[in-house]
Amino acid sequence: MRKERTPIIAANWKMHNGPQQACSYIQALLSALPQAKRCGIVLCLPYVDLAAAAPLLRDTRMALGAQNLHWAPQGAYTGEISASMLTQLEVRYVIVGHSERRRLFGESDQDVNQKLRAALDAGLRPILCVGEDLEQRQLGAAMELIAYQLKTALSGVSAQELRQVIIAYEPIWAIGTGVSATPEQAGEVCTGIRQAIQQLYGAPAAQSVIIQYGGSMNEGNAAQLLSQEDIDGGLIGTASLDLDKFLSIVQTANQLCLEQQA
């Protein structure tokens, strides 16, 4: 049941902020956070920020994440970063299959599967992104597409390994547009994702998997989105660049944790 799942709020800065800005942001965020650890917090930063951020996040309630990785352990892949390089920088999470990677850089479902496999093999927790574009939604094909994305991305992943995977539902039509799916729309799809996981792995695995919402969650709609039974956190883009807005979302998730524990 939901009480078994701790919400995770993850920031995805995309291509914003260098090391100096990252350090200032992290120090301010740590000072503002309550001492009690409730929801999980992950900062998925640009590659150039990771080395500077790692010492600041060590032994704190926050974890360091990356936004991408290559599936090969090493090789002639100019400009790419391997899983082992990330773990050496104390990275614990990595985004896999973000819609911008799929759309702008041509990543296929098979590429996503290889990246997810590489992340798991290195001990990283992948945040697996799935979602539909506006045309696919209008055609009524959203869940069919998402079920296929899940099945392909998780090919070869055991039920035990699935415990390390976080799934982020990101309606492509809502990313970076300021237009979010309604809480009911988002909740319906996240319930469908949990049902798809149940078909692949069984009910216990489906009930334990963390499912985030990743389509323009902000300080104004976080409470309604997070109140949906099958939404266990957020993958936050634009709003995570503003310290006060991100902190507000974290505080909303913390309050949800308190209510679940009551």
Short mmCIF file of C-alpha atoms in Angstrom, two decimals:
data_model
loop_
_atom_site.label_atom_id
_atom_site.label_comp_id
_atom_site.label_asym_id
_atom_site.label_seq_id
_atom_site.Cartn_x
_atom_site.Cartn_y
_atom_site.Cartn_z
CA MET A 1 0.00 0.00 0.00
CA ARG A 2 0.97 3.65 -0.29
CA LYS A 3 2.32 3.88 3.26
CA GLU A 4 5.11 1.55 2.21
CA ARG A 5 6.34 4.04 -0.42
CA THR A 6 8.34 7.12 0.58
CA PRO A 7 7.83 10.01 -1.86
CA ILE A 8 10.92 11.13 -3.76
CA ILE A 9 11.26 14.67 -5.09
CA ALA A 10 13.97 14.90 -7.76
CA ALA A 11 15.24 18.11 -9.36
CA ASN A 12 16.25 17.98 -13.03
CA TRP A 13 18.22 21.12 -13.79
CA LYS A 14 18.75 20.16 -17.44
CA MET A 15 21.37 22.50 -18.99
CA HIS A 16 21.29 25.17 -16.30
CA ASN A 17 23.74 26.34 -13.60
CA GLY A 18 27.47 25.79 -13.31
CA PRO A 19 29.43 24.54 -10.27
CA GLN A 20 29.48 27.85 -8.42
CA GLN A 21 25.72 28.29 -8.75
CA ALA A 22 25.16 24.67 -7.78
CA CYS A 23 27.17 25.02 -4.57
CA SER A 24 25.34 28.19 -3.55
CA TYR A 25 21.97 26.56 -4.21
CA ILE A 26 22.82 23.39 -2.25
CA GLN A 27 24.12 25.30 0.75
CA ALA A 28 20.98 27.44 0.86
CA LEU A 29 18.72 24.41 0.44
CA LEU A 30 20.44 22.50 3.23
CA SER A 31 20.06 25.48 5.55
CA ALA A 32 16.35 25.75 4.78
CA LEU A 33 15.42 22.08 5.09
CA PRO A 34 13.92 20.77 8.33
CA GLN A 35 16.12 18.41 10.31
CA ALA A 36 13.70 15.51 10.19
CA LYS A 37 14.10 13.37 7.09
CA ARG A 38 10.77 12.60 5.47
CA CYS A 39 10.54 12.57 1.68
CA GLY A 40 13.56 11.62 -0.40
CA ILE A 41 15.35 14.45 -2.24
CA VAL A 42 17.56 13.99 -5.31
CA LEU A 43 19.40 16.69 -7.25
CA CYS A 44 20.06 15.64 -10.86
CA LEU A 45 22.67 18.14 -11.98
CA PRO A 46 24.70 18.79 -15.14
CA TYR A 47 27.84 16.68 -15.40
CA VAL A 48 30.11 19.68 -14.73
CA ASP A 49 28.47 20.26 -11.34
CA LEU A 50 28.76 16.76 -9.93
CA ALA A 51 32.31 16.92 -8.52
CA ALA A 52 31.61 20.21 -6.75
CA ALA A 53 28.25 19.10 -5.39
CA ALA A 54 29.27 15.69 -4.07
CA PRO A 55 31.15 16.86 -0.93
CA LEU A 56 28.29 19.18 0.02
CA LEU A 57 25.70 16.41 -0.22
CA ARG A 58 27.77 13.79 1.58
CA ASP A 59 26.10 12.69 4.85
CA THR A 60 23.04 14.83 4.20
CA ARG A 61 19.41 13.91 3.57
CA MET A 62 19.84 14.68 -0.15
CA ALA A 63 21.31 12.46 -2.86
CA LEU A 64 23.21 13.33 -6.02
CA GLY A 65 21.87 12.37 -9.42
CA ALA A 66 22.97 12.67 -13.04
CA GLN A 67 20.80 13.37 -16.06
CA ASN A 68 22.11 10.70 -18.43
CA LEU A 69 24.77 8.03 -18.95
CA HIS A 70 26.19 5.81 -21.67
CA TRP A 71 25.61 2.06 -21.55
CA ALA A 72 29.22 1.07 -22.30
CA PRO A 73 31.68 0.83 -19.39
CA GLN A 74 34.34 2.63 -21.45
CA GLY A 75 35.38 3.15 -25.06
CA ALA A 76 35.60 5.53 -28.00
CA TYR A 77 32.41 7.47 -27.25
CA THR A 78 33.48 11.10 -27.41
CA GLY A 79 31.47 13.30 -25.08
CA GLU A 80 29.80 10.44 -23.21
CA ILE A 81 29.93 9.47 -19.51
CA SER A 82 29.86 5.93 -18.13
CA ALA A 83 28.11 4.60 -15.04
CA SER A 84 31.41 3.93 -13.28
CA MET A 85 32.48 7.54 -13.83
CA LEU A 86 29.28 8.65 -12.12
CA THR A 87 29.71 6.34 -9.14
CA GLN A 88 33.25 7.65 -8.63
CA LEU A 89 31.65 11.07 -8.15
CA GLU A 90 29.27 9.68 -5.49
CA VAL A 91 26.29 9.85 -7.83
CA ARG A 92 23.49 7.55 -6.64
CA TYR A 93 20.67 8.23 -9.12
CA VAL A 94 20.53 8.78 -12.88
CA ILE A 95 17.71 9.83 -15.21
CA VAL A 96 17.19 7.38 -18.07
CA GLY A 97 15.05 7.90 -21.16
CA HIS A 98 13.94 11.49 -20.59
CA SER A 99 11.67 12.64 -23.41
CA GLU A 100 14.19 15.30 -24.43
CA ARG A 101 16.82 12.60 -24.86
CA ARG A 102 14.39 10.54 -26.93
CA ARG A 103 13.10 13.46 -29.03
CA LEU A 104 16.18 15.64 -29.49
CA PHE A 105 18.92 13.01 -29.49
CA GLY A 106 17.15 10.05 -31.04
CA GLU A 107 17.33 7.62 -28.12
CA SER A 108 15.30 4.49 -28.83
CA ASP A 109 13.52 2.23 -26.35
CA GLN A 110 16.37 -0.24 -26.84
CA ASP A 111 18.93 2.46 -25.98
CA VAL A 112 16.96 3.20 -22.83
CA ASN A 113 17.01 -0.47 -21.89
CA GLN A 114 20.80 -0.64 -22.28
CA LYS A 115 21.27 2.49 -20.19
CA LEU A 116 18.97 1.23 -17.47
CA ARG A 117 20.84 -2.08 -17.42
CA ALA A 118 24.19 -0.27 -17.13
CA ALA A 119 22.87 1.88 -14.27
CA LEU A 120 21.63 -1.11 -12.30
CA ASP A 121 24.85 -3.06 -12.87
CA ALA A 122 26.82 -0.12 -11.44
CA GLY A 123 24.61 0.19 -8.36
CA LEU A 124 22.85 3.37 -9.52
CA ARG A 125 19.13 3.91 -9.07
CA PRO A 126 17.66 4.77 -12.47
CA ILE A 127 14.76 7.20 -12.81
CA LEU A 128 13.05 5.74 -15.87
CA CYS A 129 10.99 8.28 -17.82
CA VAL A 130 7.96 7.24 -19.86
CA GLY A 131 5.18 9.26 -21.45
CA GLU A 132 3.13 10.21 -24.46
CA ASP A 133 2.99 13.22 -26.75
CA LEU A 134 -0.18 15.22 -27.45
CA GLU A 135 -1.06 13.36 -30.65
CA GLN A 136 -0.74 9.97 -28.95
CA ARG A 137 -2.95 11.16 -26.10
CA GLN A 138 -5.58 12.49 -28.47
CA LEU A 139 -5.60 9.15 -30.31
CA GLY A 140 -6.25 7.35 -27.02
CA ALA A 141 -2.98 5.45 -27.32
CA ALA A 142 -1.20 6.83 -24.24
CA MET A 143 -1.32 3.74 -22.02
CA GLU A 144 -0.58 1.39 -24.91
CA LEU A 145 2.57 3.36 -25.71
CA ILE A 146 3.63 3.66 -22.07
CA ALA A 147 3.12 -0.08 -21.46
CA TYR A 148 5.39 -0.77 -24.43
CA GLN A 149 8.01 1.69 -23.15
CA LEU A 150 7.96 -0.03 -19.76
CA LYS A 151 8.15 -3.55 -21.17
CA THR A 152 11.08 -2.65 -23.45
CA ALA A 153 13.02 -0.57 -20.93
CA LEU A 154 12.66 -3.22 -18.21
CA SER A 155 13.56 -6.17 -20.44
CA GLY A 156 15.98 -8.40 -18.54
CA VAL A 157 15.34 -6.60 -15.22
CA SER A 158 14.42 -8.94 -12.36
CA ALA A 159 11.77 -8.27 -9.73
CA GLN A 160 14.55 -7.78 -7.19
CA GLU A 161 16.29 -5.24 -9.43
CA LEU A 162 13.00 -3.44 -10.03
CA ARG A 163 13.07 -2.36 -6.39
CA GLN A 164 15.87 0.04 -7.35
CA VAL A 165 14.00 1.54 -10.30
CA ILE A 166 11.93 4.72 -10.04
CA ILE A 167 9.43 5.39 -12.81
CA ALA A 168 8.66 8.97 -13.82
CA TYR A 169 5.54 9.65 -15.87
CA GLU A 170 6.17 12.69 -18.02
CA PRO A 171 3.42 13.69 -20.43
CA ILE A 172 5.58 15.16 -23.19
CA TRP A 173 2.95 17.77 -23.98
CA ALA A 174 3.30 19.18 -20.47
CA ILE A 175 7.11 19.41 -20.20
CA GLY A 176 8.51 22.92 -20.14
CA THR A 177 5.18 24.35 -21.30
CA GLY A 178 3.86 25.38 -17.92
CA VAL A 179 0.79 23.27 -18.69
CA SER A 180 0.44 20.34 -16.34
CA ALA A 181 -1.83 17.36 -16.63
CA THR A 182 -4.74 17.67 -14.25
CA PRO A 183 -4.30 15.71 -11.02
CA GLU A 184 -6.93 13.29 -12.26
CA GLN A 185 -5.21 12.80 -15.64
CA ALA A 186 -1.83 12.26 -13.99
CA GLY A 187 -3.25 9.95 -11.36
CA GLU A 188 -5.07 7.87 -13.94
CA VAL A 189 -1.92 7.26 -15.96
CA CYS A 190 0.20 6.52 -12.88
CA THR A 191 -2.41 3.97 -11.83
CA GLY A 192 -2.16 2.50 -15.31
CA ILE A 193 1.63 2.33 -14.95
CA ARG A 194 1.26 0.44 -11.67
CA GLN A 195 -1.14 -1.96 -13.37
CA ALA A 196 1.33 -2.48 -16.23
CA ILE A 197 4.07 -3.25 -13.70
CA GLN A 198 1.72 -5.72 -11.99
CA GLN A 199 1.24 -7.55 -15.28
CA LEU A 200 5.01 -7.78 -15.72
CA TYR A 201 6.11 -8.49 -12.13
CA GLY A 202 3.10 -9.21 -9.95
CA ALA A 203 1.17 -7.26 -7.32
CA PRO A 204 3.83 -6.99 -4.56
CA ALA A 205 6.38 -5.46 -6.96
CA ALA A 206 3.77 -3.10 -8.38
CA GLN A 207 2.75 -1.86 -4.95
CA SER A 208 6.32 -1.11 -3.92
CA VAL A 209 7.58 0.69 -7.04
CA ILE A 210 7.94 4.49 -6.77
CA ILE A 211 6.09 6.37 -9.52
CA GLN A 212 6.81 10.08 -9.90
CA TYR A 213 4.97 12.70 -11.93
CA GLY A 214 7.24 14.72 -14.21
CA GLY A 215 5.19 17.18 -16.22
CA SER A 216 5.45 20.78 -14.97
CA MET A 217 4.86 20.05 -11.29
CA ASN A 218 5.25 23.29 -9.38
CA GLU A 219 4.57 24.87 -6.01
CA GLY A 220 0.99 25.62 -7.02
CA ASN A 221 -0.12 22.16 -8.11
CA ALA A 222 2.17 19.86 -6.10
CA ALA A 223 -0.32 19.23 -3.29
CA GLN A 224 -3.10 18.10 -5.64
CA LEU A 225 -0.78 15.95 -7.74
CA LEU A 226 0.91 14.31 -4.76
CA SER A 227 -2.46 13.55 -3.18
CA GLN A 228 -3.17 11.07 -5.97
CA GLU A 229 -2.90 7.50 -4.67
CA ASP A 230 -0.38 6.32 -7.25
CA ILE A 231 1.85 9.41 -7.47
CA ASP A 232 4.84 9.03 -5.16
CA GLY A 233 6.79 12.20 -5.83
CA GLY A 234 7.92 14.40 -8.68
CA LEU A 235 10.65 14.87 -11.25
CA ILE A 236 10.84 18.65 -11.19
CA GLY A 237 12.24 20.64 -14.10
CA THR A 238 11.70 24.40 -14.34
CA ALA A 239 10.44 24.83 -10.76
CA SER A 240 13.59 23.19 -9.36
CA LEU A 241 15.73 26.07 -10.65
CA ASP A 242 14.04 28.41 -8.17
CA LEU A 243 15.13 27.55 -4.63
CA ASP A 244 11.94 28.80 -2.97
CA LYS A 245 9.67 26.97 -5.40
CA PHE A 246 11.59 23.71 -5.06
CA LEU A 247 11.62 24.00 -1.28
CA SER A 248 7.85 24.53 -1.32
CA ILE A 249 7.37 21.30 -3.28
CA VAL A 250 9.63 19.42 -0.85
CA GLN A 251 7.66 20.80 2.11
CA THR A 252 4.42 19.65 0.48
CA ALA A 253 5.84 16.15 0.10
CA ASN A 254 7.06 16.21 3.70
CA GLN A 255 3.56 17.04 4.88
CA LEU A 256 2.22 14.12 2.88
CA CYS A 257 4.70 11.84 4.63
CA LEU A 258 3.49 13.07 8.02
CA GLU A 259 -0.12 12.42 7.08
CA GLN A 260 0.70 8.91 5.89
CA GLN A 261 2.45 8.16 9.17
CA ALA A 262 -0.50 9.40 11.25
#
